[in-house]
Short mmCIF file of C-alpha atoms in Angstrom, two decimals:
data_model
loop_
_atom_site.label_atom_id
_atom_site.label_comp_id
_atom_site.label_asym_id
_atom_site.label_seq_id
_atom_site.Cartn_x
_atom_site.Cartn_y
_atom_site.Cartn_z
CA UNK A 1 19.64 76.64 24.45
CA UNK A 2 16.45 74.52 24.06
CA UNK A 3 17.62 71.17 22.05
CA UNK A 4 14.48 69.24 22.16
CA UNK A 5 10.95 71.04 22.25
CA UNK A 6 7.44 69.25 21.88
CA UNK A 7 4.45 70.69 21.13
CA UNK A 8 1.06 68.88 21.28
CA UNK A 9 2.45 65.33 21.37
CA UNK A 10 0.11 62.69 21.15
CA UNK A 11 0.13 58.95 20.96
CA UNK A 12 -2.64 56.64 20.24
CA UNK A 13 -2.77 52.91 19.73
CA UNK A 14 -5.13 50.80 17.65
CA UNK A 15 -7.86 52.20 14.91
CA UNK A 16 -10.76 53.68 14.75
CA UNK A 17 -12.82 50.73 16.16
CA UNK A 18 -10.44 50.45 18.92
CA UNK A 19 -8.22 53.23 19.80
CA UNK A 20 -6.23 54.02 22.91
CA UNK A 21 -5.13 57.35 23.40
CA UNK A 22 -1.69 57.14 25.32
CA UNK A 23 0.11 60.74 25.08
CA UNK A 24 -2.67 63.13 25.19
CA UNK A 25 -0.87 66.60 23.79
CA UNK A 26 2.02 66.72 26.20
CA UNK A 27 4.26 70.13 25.54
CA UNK A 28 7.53 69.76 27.14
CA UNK A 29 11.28 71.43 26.68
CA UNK A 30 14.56 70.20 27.07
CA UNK A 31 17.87 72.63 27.55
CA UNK A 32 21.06 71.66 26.48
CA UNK A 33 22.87 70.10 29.42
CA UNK A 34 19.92 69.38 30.97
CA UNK A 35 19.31 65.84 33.56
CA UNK A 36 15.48 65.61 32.99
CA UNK A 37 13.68 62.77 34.90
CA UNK A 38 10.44 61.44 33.40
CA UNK A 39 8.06 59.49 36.14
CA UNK A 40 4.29 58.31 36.71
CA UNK A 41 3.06 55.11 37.54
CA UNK A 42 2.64 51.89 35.82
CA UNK A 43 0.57 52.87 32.28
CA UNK A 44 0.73 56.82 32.74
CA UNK A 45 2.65 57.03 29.37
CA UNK A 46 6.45 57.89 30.29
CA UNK A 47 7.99 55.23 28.76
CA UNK A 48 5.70 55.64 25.40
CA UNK A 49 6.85 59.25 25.85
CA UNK A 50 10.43 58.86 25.79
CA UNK A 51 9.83 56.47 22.88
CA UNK A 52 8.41 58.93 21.03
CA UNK A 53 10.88 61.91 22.10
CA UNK A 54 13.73 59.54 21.26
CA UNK A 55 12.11 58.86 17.79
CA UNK A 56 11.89 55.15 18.15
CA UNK A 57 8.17 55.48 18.05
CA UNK A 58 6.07 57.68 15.76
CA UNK A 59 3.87 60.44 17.03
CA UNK A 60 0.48 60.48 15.93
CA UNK A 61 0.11 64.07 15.80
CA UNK A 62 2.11 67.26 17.23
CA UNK A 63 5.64 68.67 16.75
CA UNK A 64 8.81 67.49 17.95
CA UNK A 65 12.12 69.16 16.94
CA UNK A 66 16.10 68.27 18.04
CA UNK A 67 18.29 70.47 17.31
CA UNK A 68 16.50 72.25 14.95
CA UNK A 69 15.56 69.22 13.28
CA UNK A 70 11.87 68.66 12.39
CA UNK A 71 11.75 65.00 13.04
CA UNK A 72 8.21 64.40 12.03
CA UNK A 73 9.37 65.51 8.52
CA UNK A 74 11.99 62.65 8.27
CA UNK A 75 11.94 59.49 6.63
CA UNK A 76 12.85 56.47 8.60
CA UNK A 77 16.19 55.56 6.67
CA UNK A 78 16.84 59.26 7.89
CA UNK A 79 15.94 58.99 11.19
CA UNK A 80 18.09 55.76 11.61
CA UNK A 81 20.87 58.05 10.78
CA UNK A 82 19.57 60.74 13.11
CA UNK A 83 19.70 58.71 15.91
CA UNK A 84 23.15 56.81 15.37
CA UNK A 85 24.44 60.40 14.69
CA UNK A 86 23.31 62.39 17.66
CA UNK A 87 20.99 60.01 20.12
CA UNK A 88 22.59 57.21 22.70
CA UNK A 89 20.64 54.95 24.47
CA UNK A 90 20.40 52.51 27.78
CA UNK A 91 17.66 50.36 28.04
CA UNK A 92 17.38 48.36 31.08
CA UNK A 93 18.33 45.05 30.03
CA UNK A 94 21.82 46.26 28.42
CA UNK A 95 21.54 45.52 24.96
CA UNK A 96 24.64 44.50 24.82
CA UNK A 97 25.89 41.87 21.47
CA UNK A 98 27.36 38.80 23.45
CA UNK A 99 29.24 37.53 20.55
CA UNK A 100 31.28 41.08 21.32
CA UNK A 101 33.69 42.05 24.03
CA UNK A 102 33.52 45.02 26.03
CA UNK A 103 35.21 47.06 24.07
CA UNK A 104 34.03 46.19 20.83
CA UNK A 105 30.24 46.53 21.94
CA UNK A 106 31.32 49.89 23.63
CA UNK A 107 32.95 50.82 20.23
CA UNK A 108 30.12 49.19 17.82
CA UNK A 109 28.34 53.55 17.53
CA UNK A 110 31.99 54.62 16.19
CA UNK A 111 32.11 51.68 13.84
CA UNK A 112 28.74 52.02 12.13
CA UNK A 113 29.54 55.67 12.23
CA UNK A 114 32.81 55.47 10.17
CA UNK A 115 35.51 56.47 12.85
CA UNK A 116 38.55 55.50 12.06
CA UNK A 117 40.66 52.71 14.47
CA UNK A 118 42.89 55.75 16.17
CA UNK A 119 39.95 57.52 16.64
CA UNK A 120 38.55 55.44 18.38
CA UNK A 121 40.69 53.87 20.43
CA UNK A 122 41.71 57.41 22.02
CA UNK A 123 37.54 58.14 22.70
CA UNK A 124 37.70 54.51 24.38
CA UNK A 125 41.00 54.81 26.40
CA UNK A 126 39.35 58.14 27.52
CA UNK A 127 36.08 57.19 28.66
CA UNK A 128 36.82 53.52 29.80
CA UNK A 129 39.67 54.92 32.03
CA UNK A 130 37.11 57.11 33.08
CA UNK A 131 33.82 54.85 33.72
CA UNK A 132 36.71 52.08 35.02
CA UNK A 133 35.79 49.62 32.43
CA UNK A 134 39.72 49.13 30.74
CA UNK A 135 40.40 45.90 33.24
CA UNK A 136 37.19 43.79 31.53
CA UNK A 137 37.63 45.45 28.13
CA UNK A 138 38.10 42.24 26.76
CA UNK A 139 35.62 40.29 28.47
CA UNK A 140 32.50 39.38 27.32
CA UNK A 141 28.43 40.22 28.64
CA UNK A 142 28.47 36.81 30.00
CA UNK A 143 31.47 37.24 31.97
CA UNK A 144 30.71 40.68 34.27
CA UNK A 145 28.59 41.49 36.35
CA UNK A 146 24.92 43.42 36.11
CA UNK A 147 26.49 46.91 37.47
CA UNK A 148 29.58 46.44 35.02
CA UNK A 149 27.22 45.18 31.60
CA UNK A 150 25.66 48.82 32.81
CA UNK A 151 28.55 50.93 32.81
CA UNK A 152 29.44 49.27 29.57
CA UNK A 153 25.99 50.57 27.99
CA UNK A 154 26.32 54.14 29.36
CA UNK A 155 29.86 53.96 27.59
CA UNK A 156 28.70 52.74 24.31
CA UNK A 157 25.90 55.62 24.43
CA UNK A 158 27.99 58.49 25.49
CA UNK A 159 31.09 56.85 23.48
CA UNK A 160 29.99 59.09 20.05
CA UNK A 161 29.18 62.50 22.20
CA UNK A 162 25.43 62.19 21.17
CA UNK A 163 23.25 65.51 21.83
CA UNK A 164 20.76 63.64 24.17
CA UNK A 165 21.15 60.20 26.03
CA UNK A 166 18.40 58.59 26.16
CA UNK A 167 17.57 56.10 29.61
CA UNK A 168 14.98 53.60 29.88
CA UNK A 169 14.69 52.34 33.60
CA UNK A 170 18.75 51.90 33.66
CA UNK A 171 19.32 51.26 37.08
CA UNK A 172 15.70 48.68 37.09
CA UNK A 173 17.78 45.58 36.79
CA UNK A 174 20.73 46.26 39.35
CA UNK A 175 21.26 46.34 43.30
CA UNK A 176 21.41 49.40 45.47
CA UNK A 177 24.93 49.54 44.90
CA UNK A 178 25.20 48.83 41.02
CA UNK A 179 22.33 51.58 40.65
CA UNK A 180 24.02 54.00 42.86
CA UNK A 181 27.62 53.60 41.00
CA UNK A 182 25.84 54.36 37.75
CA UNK A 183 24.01 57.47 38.99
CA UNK A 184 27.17 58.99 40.12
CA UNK A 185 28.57 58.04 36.55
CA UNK A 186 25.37 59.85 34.99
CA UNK A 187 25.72 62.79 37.23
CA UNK A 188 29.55 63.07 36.75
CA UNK A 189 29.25 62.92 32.71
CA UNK A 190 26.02 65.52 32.75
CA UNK A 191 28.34 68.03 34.70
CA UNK A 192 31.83 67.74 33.47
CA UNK A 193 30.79 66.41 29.32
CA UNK A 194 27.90 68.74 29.81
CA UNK A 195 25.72 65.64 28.54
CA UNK A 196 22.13 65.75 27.95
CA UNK A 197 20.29 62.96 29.90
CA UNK A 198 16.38 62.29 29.65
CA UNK A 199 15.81 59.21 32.26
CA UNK A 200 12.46 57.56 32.88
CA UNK A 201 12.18 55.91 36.09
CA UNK A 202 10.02 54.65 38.55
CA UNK A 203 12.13 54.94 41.31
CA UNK A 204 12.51 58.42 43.49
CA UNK A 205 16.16 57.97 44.38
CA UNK A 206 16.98 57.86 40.61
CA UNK A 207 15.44 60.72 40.31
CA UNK A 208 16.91 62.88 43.33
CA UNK A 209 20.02 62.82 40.96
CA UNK A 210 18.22 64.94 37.92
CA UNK A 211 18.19 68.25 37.85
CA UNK A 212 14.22 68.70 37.09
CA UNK A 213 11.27 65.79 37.11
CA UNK A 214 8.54 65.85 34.88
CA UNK A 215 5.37 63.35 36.04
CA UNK A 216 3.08 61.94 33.81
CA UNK A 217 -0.39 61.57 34.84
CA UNK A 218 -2.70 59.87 32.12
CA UNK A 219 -0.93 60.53 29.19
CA UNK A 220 -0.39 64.81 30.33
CA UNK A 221 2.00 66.38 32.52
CA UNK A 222 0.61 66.26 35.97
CA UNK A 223 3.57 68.86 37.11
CA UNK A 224 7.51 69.29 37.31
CA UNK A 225 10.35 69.74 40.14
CA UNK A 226 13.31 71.61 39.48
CA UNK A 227 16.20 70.99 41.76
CA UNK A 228 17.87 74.41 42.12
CA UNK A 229 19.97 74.86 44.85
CA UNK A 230 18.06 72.08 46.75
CA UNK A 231 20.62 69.40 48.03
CA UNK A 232 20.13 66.10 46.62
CA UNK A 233 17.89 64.58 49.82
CA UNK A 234 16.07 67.65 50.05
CA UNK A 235 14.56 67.15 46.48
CA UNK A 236 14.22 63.61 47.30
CA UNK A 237 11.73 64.19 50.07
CA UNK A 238 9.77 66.88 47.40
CA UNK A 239 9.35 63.87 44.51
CA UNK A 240 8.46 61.94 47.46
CA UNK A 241 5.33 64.21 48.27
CA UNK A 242 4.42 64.83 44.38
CA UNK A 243 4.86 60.93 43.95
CA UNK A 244 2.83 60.43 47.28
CA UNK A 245 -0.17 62.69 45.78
CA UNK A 246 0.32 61.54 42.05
CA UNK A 247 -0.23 57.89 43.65
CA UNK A 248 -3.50 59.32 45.98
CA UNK A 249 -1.47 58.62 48.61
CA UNK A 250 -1.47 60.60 51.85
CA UNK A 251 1.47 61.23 53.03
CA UNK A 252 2.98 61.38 56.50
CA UNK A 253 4.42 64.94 57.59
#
């Protein structure tokens, strides 16, 4: 089932005097369940993209539905709701409240959403017993580490079961280890929660974990990768060609 389609999308910047034409009527699909990868170099329009896919930015013109919902058509009172309702994000630098513990940032979607405290705390013992985050529940941003303030924003966005998780660069900020442990976590919670993950990143091991790659080229989609039955290093080495001619690169057989 297709749970986010756009048609036409495009983005532009400024006014008539001075306008910059960012998204330049890109159509893309997203399945249900699907790990989709977003990449292109510095200023090709992937993070404006999943800005605008996510609803945190206006289009300027085109169609973009989720779920069946015409978001262009909603006002932005409801598309605050929208997006505590059925979008969860991670953003690079955390995002995390420091004045909050673990827990209670990791809880803060259930709270605005009206949960009640035994609801909850069973969708927290579950998923912090799963992501390993129930020994620091009580800690605080300033007190963990960059991999574990991570983890704790891939709980908080997956805590409410949205229909797509949004990811902004999420492993930009950590070491090879930190970024590695939180692929695995993305890749365990798109197979066994069936979780719908849209990730832009720069970096081609990131990627090698999705399960297609869209790059952006100039505001359009330059071409995709699907995975299949590829193992994980084999589709590594493809985004490493398309990335190596998207760049004007040669690369090295």
């Amino acid at each position: 089932m297709t749970i986010l389609k756009a048609e036409k999308i495009h983005k532009a910047y400024g006014n008539k005097f001075n306008r910059q034409e960012v998204l330049k009527g890109i159509d893309l699909a997203i399945e249900e369940g699907e790990f989709l990868s977003i990449m292109g170099a510095s200023g090709s329009g992937k993070t404006t993209l999943l800005n605008v896919l996510s609803s945190i930015d206006k289009l300027t013109s085109g169609a973009l539905q989720i779920e069946d919902q015409d978001m262009t058509k909603l006002k932005e009172k409801q598309l605050a709701t929208f997006r505590k309702l059925h979008l969860g994000f991670i953003f690079q630098d955390y995002h995390l409240l420091d004045t909050l513990t673990v827990k209670e940032n990791i809880l803060l979607p259930l709270s605005i959403a009206g949960f009640s405290k035994k609801q909850a705390q069973a969708k927290f013992d579950t998923l912090a017993n799963q992501l390993g985050l129930k020994e620091i529940s009580n800690h605080y941003p300033n007190q963990i580490s960059g991999g574990q303030k991570q983890r704790t924003s891939a709980a908080r966005a997956f805590i409410h079961q949205p229909s797509i998780i949004f990811a902004d660069e999420p492993t930009g900020a950590l070491d090879s280890k930190a970024a590695a442990d939180l692929l695995n976590l993305l890749s365990d919670l798109n197979q066994q929660r069936k979780a719908t993950i849209v990730m832009v990143t720069h970096d081609m091991t990131a990627a090698s974990f999705s399960k297609r790659v869209v790059f952006i080229k100039d505001g359009q989609v330059y071409t995709q990768l699907n995975k299949g039955d590829q193992t994980q290093q084999r589709f590594y080495q493809d985004i490493m060609k398309t990335q190596a001619v998207l760049s004007g690169v040669p690369h090295e057989h």
